Amino acid sequence: MHPQVRPATLADTLPIATLHREAFTRQMGSETWVHATLSAAPRMLAFVLDLEGEIAGYIFWAQKSGIRPEATLELDQIAVAGRHRGHGFGEHLIRASLALVTEALSSEGQRIKSVLVSTRADNAAQQLYAKVLGAKVVASIDGLYSATEVIMLATLNQVPDEQAD
Ligand SMILES: CC(C)(COP(=O)(O)OP(=O)(O)OC[C@H]1O[C@@H](n2cnc3c(N)ncnc32)[C@H](O)[C@@H]1OP(=O)(O)O)[C@@H](O)C(=O)NCCC(=O)NCCS
């Protein structure tokens, strides 16, 4: 199999919504959620993992707190189809899409300073984010969504914080 990571388009709404429904069973309105996300570039940047014509995963990145020269991105959501998990596709999706985001932001004069990501404290995705992004848990919020949520941060570029917001 030759996994390909490419930007998502509105034509990908239904297959992404199907993956969303399967992966996030506590959430509702999959199609609405996905359609709104795909319509929100450059605030949201969406990519799919194409496995020989099958949309087998997706990832949403968000630019936080405006369009900044030193951007903080949030890994907003990622899912790989159940039957394809555990084969390195999640890792590939993060790495390849982050490279595409880096390129896209660079063409707008931006660079990525840090990446935020949050997940349920009991979700194995924590290991994925630590491994691929070098993200570390910086906070934990009880009951934020459905349970305790950990907030993880990866600093990609060390830049002096000279200016106030
Ligand atoms: C999280 C998710 C995207 C991972 O995708 P995946 O393709 O199965 O992940 P990979 O095979 O690329 O795993 C890469 C690394 O992540 C970590 N990892 C992934 N799944 C793991 C698990 N169940 N337990 C422990 N570590 C895990 C490991 O470090 C793994 O590296 P290794 O195989 O060298 O140990 C997938 O499980 C998924 O879609 N889950 C449902 C949706 C979800 O929970 N998304 C995250 C919400 S915050």
PDB file of C-alpha atoms and ligand atoms in Angstrom:
ATOM      1  CA  MET A   1       0.000   0.000   0.000  1.00  0.00           C
ATOM      2  CA  HIS A   2       1.175   3.515  -0.792  1.00  0.00           C
ATOM      3  CA  PRO A   3      -0.325   5.959   1.694  1.00  0.00           C
ATOM      4  CA  GLN A   4      -0.649   9.460   0.349  1.00  0.00           C
ATOM      5  CA  VAL A   5      -1.342  12.495   2.522  1.00  0.00           C
ATOM      6  CA  ARG A   6      -3.014  15.364   0.699  1.00  0.00           C
ATOM      7  CA  PRO A   7      -5.077  18.453   1.548  1.00  0.00           C
ATOM      8  CA  ALA A   8      -8.752  17.647   2.084  1.00  0.00           C
ATOM      9  CA  THR A   9     -11.425  19.259  -0.086  1.00  0.00           C
ATOM     10  CA  LEU A  10     -15.177  19.610   0.415  1.00  0.00           C
ATOM     11  CA  ALA A  11     -15.575  16.523  -1.798  1.00  0.00           C
ATOM     12  CA  ASP A  12     -14.010  14.541   1.085  1.00  0.00           C
ATOM     13  CA  THR A  13     -16.746  15.606   3.539  1.00  0.00           C
ATOM     14  CA  LEU A  14     -18.681  12.326   3.578  1.00  0.00           C
ATOM     15  CA  PRO A  15     -15.758   9.901   3.954  1.00  0.00           C
ATOM     16  CA  ILE A  16     -14.214  12.076   6.660  1.00  0.00           C
ATOM     17  CA  ALA A  17     -17.586  12.317   8.442  1.00  0.00           C
ATOM     18  CA  THR A  18     -17.841   8.524   8.361  1.00  0.00           C
ATOM     19  CA  LEU A  19     -14.428   8.228  10.031  1.00  0.00           C
ATOM     20  CA  HIS A  20     -15.372  10.931  12.546  1.00  0.00           C
ATOM     21  CA  ARG A  21     -18.602   9.112  13.474  1.00  0.00           C
ATOM     22  CA  GLU A  22     -16.703   5.848  13.978  1.00  0.00           C
ATOM     23  CA  ALA A  23     -13.843   7.354  15.982  1.00  0.00           C
ATOM     24  CA  PHE A  24     -15.653   9.894  18.165  1.00  0.00           C
ATOM     25  CA  THR A  25     -18.815   8.169  19.305  1.00  0.00           C
ATOM     26  CA  ARG A  26     -19.652  10.806  21.958  1.00  0.00           C
ATOM     27  CA  GLN A  27     -19.798  13.564  19.337  1.00  0.00           C
ATOM     28  CA  MET A  28     -22.703  14.342  17.053  1.00  0.00           C
ATOM     29  CA  GLY A  29     -23.306  16.128  13.726  1.00  0.00           C
ATOM     30  CA  SER A  30     -20.299  14.585  11.982  1.00  0.00           C
ATOM     31  CA  GLU A  31     -21.125  15.962   8.549  1.00  0.00           C
ATOM     32  CA  THR A  32     -21.810  19.457   9.857  1.00  0.00           C
ATOM     33  CA  TRP A  33     -18.612  19.432  11.884  1.00  0.00           C
ATOM     34  CA  VAL A  34     -16.472  18.240   9.007  1.00  0.00           C
ATOM     35  CA  HIS A  35     -18.062  20.552   6.451  1.00  0.00           C
ATOM     36  CA  ALA A  36     -17.550  23.564   8.730  1.00  0.00           C
ATOM     37  CA  THR A  37     -13.922  22.584   9.308  1.00  0.00           C
ATOM     38  CA  LEU A  38     -13.183  22.123   5.613  1.00  0.00           C
ATOM     39  CA  SER A  39     -14.712  25.551   4.952  1.00  0.00           C
ATOM     40  CA  ALA A  40     -12.538  27.348   7.505  1.00  0.00           C
ATOM     41  CA  ALA A  41      -9.109  27.607   5.836  1.00  0.00           C
ATOM     42  CA  PRO A  42      -6.641  29.051   6.702  1.00  0.00           C
ATOM     43  CA  ARG A  43      -7.871  28.968  10.266  1.00  0.00           C
ATOM     44  CA  MET A  44      -8.315  25.228   9.894  1.00  0.00           C
ATOM     45  CA  LEU A  45      -6.041  23.120   7.673  1.00  0.00           C
ATOM     46  CA  ALA A  46      -7.330  19.664   6.845  1.00  0.00           C
ATOM     47  CA  PHE A  47      -5.631  16.636   5.291  1.00  0.00           C
ATOM     48  CA  VAL A  48      -6.587  13.089   4.436  1.00  0.00           C
ATOM     49  CA  LEU A  49      -4.688   9.840   4.241  1.00  0.00           C
ATOM     50  CA  ASP A  50      -5.496   8.245   0.916  1.00  0.00           C
ATOM     51  CA  LEU A  51      -4.825   4.505   0.766  1.00  0.00           C
ATOM     52  CA  GLU A  52      -5.199   3.642  -2.896  1.00  0.00           C
ATOM     53  CA  GLY A  53      -8.442   5.562  -3.211  1.00  0.00           C
ATOM     54  CA  GLU A  54      -9.776   4.843   0.283  1.00  0.00           C
ATOM     55  CA  ILE A  55      -9.889   7.761   2.722  1.00  0.00           C
ATOM     56  CA  ALA A  56      -8.412   5.909   5.680  1.00  0.00           C
ATOM     57  CA  GLY A  57      -7.663   8.816   7.992  1.00  0.00           C
ATOM     58  CA  TYR A  58      -7.823  12.543   8.449  1.00  0.00           C
ATOM     59  CA  ILE A  59      -6.205  15.275  10.478  1.00  0.00           C
ATOM     60  CA  PHE A  60      -7.310  18.817  11.283  1.00  0.00           C
ATOM     61  CA  TRP A  61      -4.813  21.494  12.279  1.00  0.00           C
ATOM     62  CA  ALA A  62      -5.906  24.881  13.648  1.00  0.00           C
ATOM     63  CA  GLN A  63      -4.041  28.178  13.729  1.00  0.00           C
ATOM     64  CA  LYS A  64      -4.509  29.515  17.249  1.00  0.00           C
ATOM     65  CA  SER A  65      -5.027  33.112  18.269  1.00  0.00           C
ATOM     66  CA  GLY A  66      -4.896  34.674  14.826  1.00  0.00           C
ATOM     67  CA  ILE A  67      -2.527  34.490  11.891  1.00  0.00           C
ATOM     68  CA  ARG A  68       0.852  35.039  13.488  1.00  0.00           C
ATOM     69  CA  PRO A  69       4.383  35.142  12.060  1.00  0.00           C
ATOM     70  CA  GLU A  70       5.347  32.696  14.835  1.00  0.00           C
ATOM     71  CA  ALA A  71       2.342  30.414  14.636  1.00  0.00           C
ATOM     72  CA  THR A  72       0.969  28.198  17.344  1.00  0.00           C
ATOM     73  CA  LEU A  73      -0.872  25.293  15.802  1.00  0.00           C
ATOM     74  CA  GLU A  74      -3.294  22.978  17.470  1.00  0.00           C
ATOM     75  CA  LEU A  75      -3.594  19.399  16.349  1.00  0.00           C
ATOM     76  CA  ASP A  76      -7.359  19.718  16.509  1.00  0.00           C
ATOM     77  CA  GLN A  77      -8.426  16.203  15.560  1.00  0.00           C
ATOM     78  CA  ILE A  78      -6.993  13.020  14.063  1.00  0.00           C
ATOM     79  CA  ALA A  79      -8.525   9.665  13.272  1.00  0.00           C
ATOM     80  CA  VAL A  80      -7.490   6.560  11.390  1.00  0.00           C
ATOM     81  CA  ALA A  81     -10.083   3.980  10.328  1.00  0.00           C
ATOM     82  CA  GLY A  82     -10.368   1.228  12.937  1.00  0.00           C
ATOM     83  CA  ARG A  83      -9.219  -1.537  10.620  1.00  0.00           C
ATOM     84  CA  HIS A  84      -6.089   0.400   9.643  1.00  0.00           C
ATOM     85  CA  ARG A  85      -4.880   1.332  13.132  1.00  0.00           C
ATOM     86  CA  GLY A  86      -1.590   0.130  14.536  1.00  0.00           C
ATOM     87  CA  HIS A  87       0.262   0.202  11.206  1.00  0.00           C
ATOM     88  CA  GLY A  88       1.960   3.566  11.494  1.00  0.00           C
ATOM     89  CA  PHE A  89      -0.631   5.508   9.499  1.00  0.00           C
ATOM     90  CA  GLY A  90      -1.422   7.922  12.335  1.00  0.00           C
ATOM     91  CA  GLU A  91       2.249   8.723  12.666  1.00  0.00           C
ATOM     92  CA  HIS A  92       2.617   9.167   8.917  1.00  0.00           C
ATOM     93  CA  LEU A  93      -0.467  11.392   8.799  1.00  0.00           C
ATOM     94  CA  ILE A  94       0.921  13.722  11.462  1.00  0.00           C
ATOM     95  CA  ARG A  95       4.416  13.920   9.990  1.00  0.00           C
ATOM     96  CA  ALA A  96       3.375  14.341   6.356  1.00  0.00           C
ATOM     97  CA  SER A  97       0.584  16.846   7.051  1.00  0.00           C
ATOM     98  CA  LEU A  98       2.801  18.888   9.371  1.00  0.00           C
ATOM     99  CA  ALA A  99       5.364  19.124   6.561  1.00  0.00           C
ATOM    100  CA  LEU A 100       2.609  20.386   4.221  1.00  0.00           C
ATOM    101  CA  VAL A 101       1.382  22.889   6.827  1.00  0.00           C
ATOM    102  CA  THR A 102       4.940  24.108   7.380  1.00  0.00           C
ATOM    103  CA  GLU A 103       5.311  24.662   3.634  1.00  0.00           C
ATOM    104  CA  ALA A 104       1.933  26.414   3.325  1.00  0.00           C
ATOM    105  CA  LEU A 105       2.592  28.735   6.269  1.00  0.00           C
ATOM    106  CA  SER A 106       6.099  29.428   5.074  1.00  0.00           C
ATOM    107  CA  SER A 107       4.727  30.700   1.771  1.00  0.00           C
ATOM    108  CA  GLU A 108       2.677  33.181   3.855  1.00  0.00           C
ATOM    109  CA  GLY A 109       5.767  34.322   5.783  1.00  0.00           C
ATOM    110  CA  GLN A 110       4.913  32.298   8.883  1.00  0.00           C
ATOM    111  CA  ARG A 111       6.770  29.636  10.805  1.00  0.00           C
ATOM    112  CA  ILE A 112       5.550  27.214  13.394  1.00  0.00           C
ATOM    113  CA  LYS A 113       6.573  28.019  16.936  1.00  0.00           C
ATOM    114  CA  SER A 114       4.687  25.367  18.819  1.00  0.00           C
ATOM    115  CA  VAL A 115       2.029  22.708  18.628  1.00  0.00           C
ATOM    116  CA  LEU A 116      -0.725  22.227  21.161  1.00  0.00           C
ATOM    117  CA  VAL A 117      -2.762  19.096  21.408  1.00  0.00           C
ATOM    118  CA  SER A 118      -5.195  17.789  23.961  1.00  0.00           C
ATOM    119  CA  THR A 119      -6.610  14.355  24.576  1.00  0.00           C
ATOM    120  CA  ARG A 120      -8.437  12.371  27.207  1.00  0.00           C
ATOM    121  CA  ALA A 121      -5.992  11.323  29.899  1.00  0.00           C
ATOM    122  CA  ASP A 122      -6.827   7.668  29.206  1.00  0.00           C
ATOM    123  CA  ASN A 123      -6.319   7.891  25.407  1.00  0.00           C
ATOM    124  CA  ALA A 124      -3.263   6.100  23.990  1.00  0.00           C
ATOM    125  CA  ALA A 125      -2.994   8.984  21.519  1.00  0.00           C
ATOM    126  CA  GLN A 126      -0.842  10.621  24.214  1.00  0.00           C
ATOM    127  CA  GLN A 127       1.986   8.222  23.316  1.00  0.00           C
ATOM    128  CA  LEU A 128       1.553   9.063  19.650  1.00  0.00           C
ATOM    129  CA  TYR A 129       1.889  12.806  20.284  1.00  0.00           C
ATOM    130  CA  ALA A 130       4.888  12.313  22.548  1.00  0.00           C
ATOM    131  CA  LYS A 131       6.612  10.115  19.981  1.00  0.00           C
ATOM    132  CA  VAL A 132       5.901  12.094  16.820  1.00  0.00           C
ATOM    133  CA  LEU A 133       5.830  15.686  18.078  1.00  0.00           C
ATOM    134  CA  GLY A 134       7.891  15.421  21.235  1.00  0.00           C
ATOM    135  CA  ALA A 135       4.838  16.849  23.015  1.00  0.00           C
ATOM    136  CA  LYS A 136       4.789  16.943  26.799  1.00  0.00           C
ATOM    137  CA  VAL A 137       1.860  17.183  29.185  1.00  0.00           C
ATOM    138  CA  VAL A 138       1.731  20.747  30.528  1.00  0.00           C
ATOM    139  CA  ALA A 139      -1.699  20.743  32.148  1.00  0.00           C
ATOM    140  CA  SER A 140      -4.574  18.529  33.000  1.00  0.00           C
ATOM    141  CA  ILE A 141      -8.185  19.697  33.293  1.00  0.00           C
ATOM    142  CA  ASP A 142     -10.733  17.564  35.108  1.00  0.00           C
ATOM    143  CA  GLY A 143     -13.995  17.081  33.228  1.00  0.00           C
ATOM    144  CA  LEU A 144     -13.141  19.436  30.349  1.00  0.00           C
ATOM    145  CA  TYR A 145     -15.048  17.318  27.830  1.00  0.00           C
ATOM    146  CA  SER A 146     -16.079  13.778  28.734  1.00  0.00           C
ATOM    147  CA  ALA A 147     -13.344  13.124  31.321  1.00  0.00           C
ATOM    148  CA  THR A 148      -9.978  14.443  32.442  1.00  0.00           C
ATOM    149  CA  GLU A 149      -8.213  16.037  29.489  1.00  0.00           C
ATOM    150  CA  VAL A 150      -4.449  16.485  29.234  1.00  0.00           C
ATOM    151  CA  ILE A 151      -3.025  19.482  27.382  1.00  0.00           C
ATOM    152  CA  MET A 152       0.261  18.720  25.616  1.00  0.00           C
ATOM    153  CA  LEU A 153       2.734  21.169  24.107  1.00  0.00           C
ATOM    154  CA  ALA A 154       5.581  20.723  21.658  1.00  0.00           C
ATOM    155  CA  THR A 155       7.937  23.616  21.027  1.00  0.00           C
ATOM    156  CA  LEU A 156       9.255  23.369  17.500  1.00  0.00           C
ATOM    157  CA  ASN A 157      11.229  26.608  17.358  1.00  0.00           C
ATOM    158  CA  GLN A 158      12.650  28.414  20.344  1.00  0.00           C
ATOM    159  CA  VAL A 159      11.921  32.106  19.836  1.00  0.00           C
ATOM    160  CA  PRO A 160      12.386  34.851  22.387  1.00  0.00           C
ATOM    161  CA  ASP A 161       9.065  36.081  23.696  1.00  0.00           C
ATOM    162  CA  GLU A 162       9.816  39.788  23.456  1.00  0.00           C
ATOM    163  CA  GLN A 163       6.477  41.257  22.571  1.00  0.00           C
ATOM    164  CA  ALA A 164       3.297  41.251  24.535  1.00  0.00           C
ATOM    165  CA  ASP A 165       0.054  40.198  22.819  1.00  0.00           C
TER     166      ASP A 165
HETATM  167  C1  LIG B   1      -4.918   7.792  17.697  1.00  0.00           C
HETATM  168  C2  LIG B   1      -4.886   7.149  16.305  1.00  0.00           C
HETATM  169  C3  LIG B   1      -5.070   8.238  15.262  1.00  0.00           C
HETATM  170  C4  LIG B   1      -3.519   6.476  16.115  1.00  0.00           C
HETATM  171  O1  LIG B   1      -3.446   6.008  14.772  1.00  0.00           O
HETATM  172  P1  LIG B   1      -2.609   4.674  14.412  1.00  0.00           P
HETATM  173  O2  LIG B   1      -2.487   4.620  12.935  1.00  0.00           O
HETATM  174  O3  LIG B   1      -3.224   3.511  15.073  1.00  0.00           O
HETATM  175  O4  LIG B   1      -1.213   5.017  15.099  1.00  0.00           O
HETATM  176  P2  LIG B   1       0.227   4.477  14.641  1.00  0.00           P
HETATM  177  O5  LIG B   1       0.111   3.050  14.229  1.00  0.00           O
HETATM  178  O6  LIG B   1       0.800   5.417  13.646  1.00  0.00           O
HETATM  179  O7  LIG B   1       1.048   4.565  15.990  1.00  0.00           O
HETATM  180  C5  LIG B   1       2.187   5.373  16.084  1.00  0.00           C
HETATM  181  C6  LIG B   1       2.643   5.444  17.532  1.00  0.00           C
HETATM  182  O8  LIG B   1       1.606   5.974  18.349  1.00  0.00           O
HETATM  183  C7  LIG B   1       1.579   5.289  19.616  1.00  0.00           C
HETATM  184  N1  LIG B   1       0.315   4.530  19.696  1.00  0.00           N
HETATM  185  C8  LIG B   1      -0.675   4.495  18.767  1.00  0.00           C
HETATM  186  N2  LIG B   1      -1.703   3.743  19.209  1.00  0.00           N
HETATM  187  C9  LIG B   1      -1.350   3.287  20.435  1.00  0.00           C
HETATM  188  C10 LIG B   1      -2.002   2.464  21.398  1.00  0.00           C
HETATM  189  N3  LIG B   1      -3.244   1.974  21.203  1.00  0.00           N
HETATM  190  N4  LIG B   1      -1.345   2.202  22.551  1.00  0.00           N
HETATM  191  C11 LIG B   1      -0.127   2.728  22.781  1.00  0.00           C
HETATM  192  N5  LIG B   1       0.554   3.511  21.882  1.00  0.00           N
HETATM  193  C12 LIG B   1      -0.064   3.795  20.744  1.00  0.00           C
HETATM  194  C13 LIG B   1       2.778   4.379  19.629  1.00  0.00           C
HETATM  195  O9  LIG B   1       3.864   5.117  20.141  1.00  0.00           O
HETATM  196  C14 LIG B   1       2.992   4.110  18.149  1.00  0.00           C
HETATM  197  O10 LIG B   1       4.317   3.845  17.836  1.00  0.00           O
HETATM  198  P3  LIG B   1       4.879   2.335  17.913  1.00  0.00           P
HETATM  199  O11 LIG B   1       3.964   1.531  17.041  1.00  0.00           O
HETATM  200  O12 LIG B   1       6.262   2.492  17.368  1.00  0.00           O
HETATM  201  O13 LIG B   1       4.799   1.956  19.334  1.00  0.00           O
HETATM  202  C15 LIG B   1      -5.983   6.046  16.168  1.00  0.00           C
HETATM  203  O14 LIG B   1      -5.842   5.124  17.222  1.00  0.00           O
HETATM  204  C16 LIG B   1      -7.405   6.590  16.186  1.00  0.00           C
HETATM  205  O15 LIG B   1      -7.932   7.006  15.145  1.00  0.00           O
HETATM  206  N6  LIG B   1      -8.050   6.577  17.364  1.00  0.00           N
HETATM  207  C17 LIG B   1      -9.447   7.034  17.480  1.00  0.00           C
HETATM  208  C18 LIG B   1      -9.541   8.532  17.395  1.00  0.00           C
HETATM  209  C19 LIG B   1      -8.725   9.196  18.486  1.00  0.00           C
HETATM  210  O16 LIG B   1      -8.742   8.797  19.642  1.00  0.00           O
HETATM  211  N7  LIG B   1      -8.001  10.267  18.074  1.00  0.00           N
HETATM  212  C20 LIG B   1      -7.216  11.041  18.987  1.00  0.00           C
HETATM  213  C21 LIG B   1      -8.113  11.943  19.716  1.00  0.00           C
HETATM  214  S1  LIG B   1      -7.253  13.100  20.663  1.00  0.00           S
END
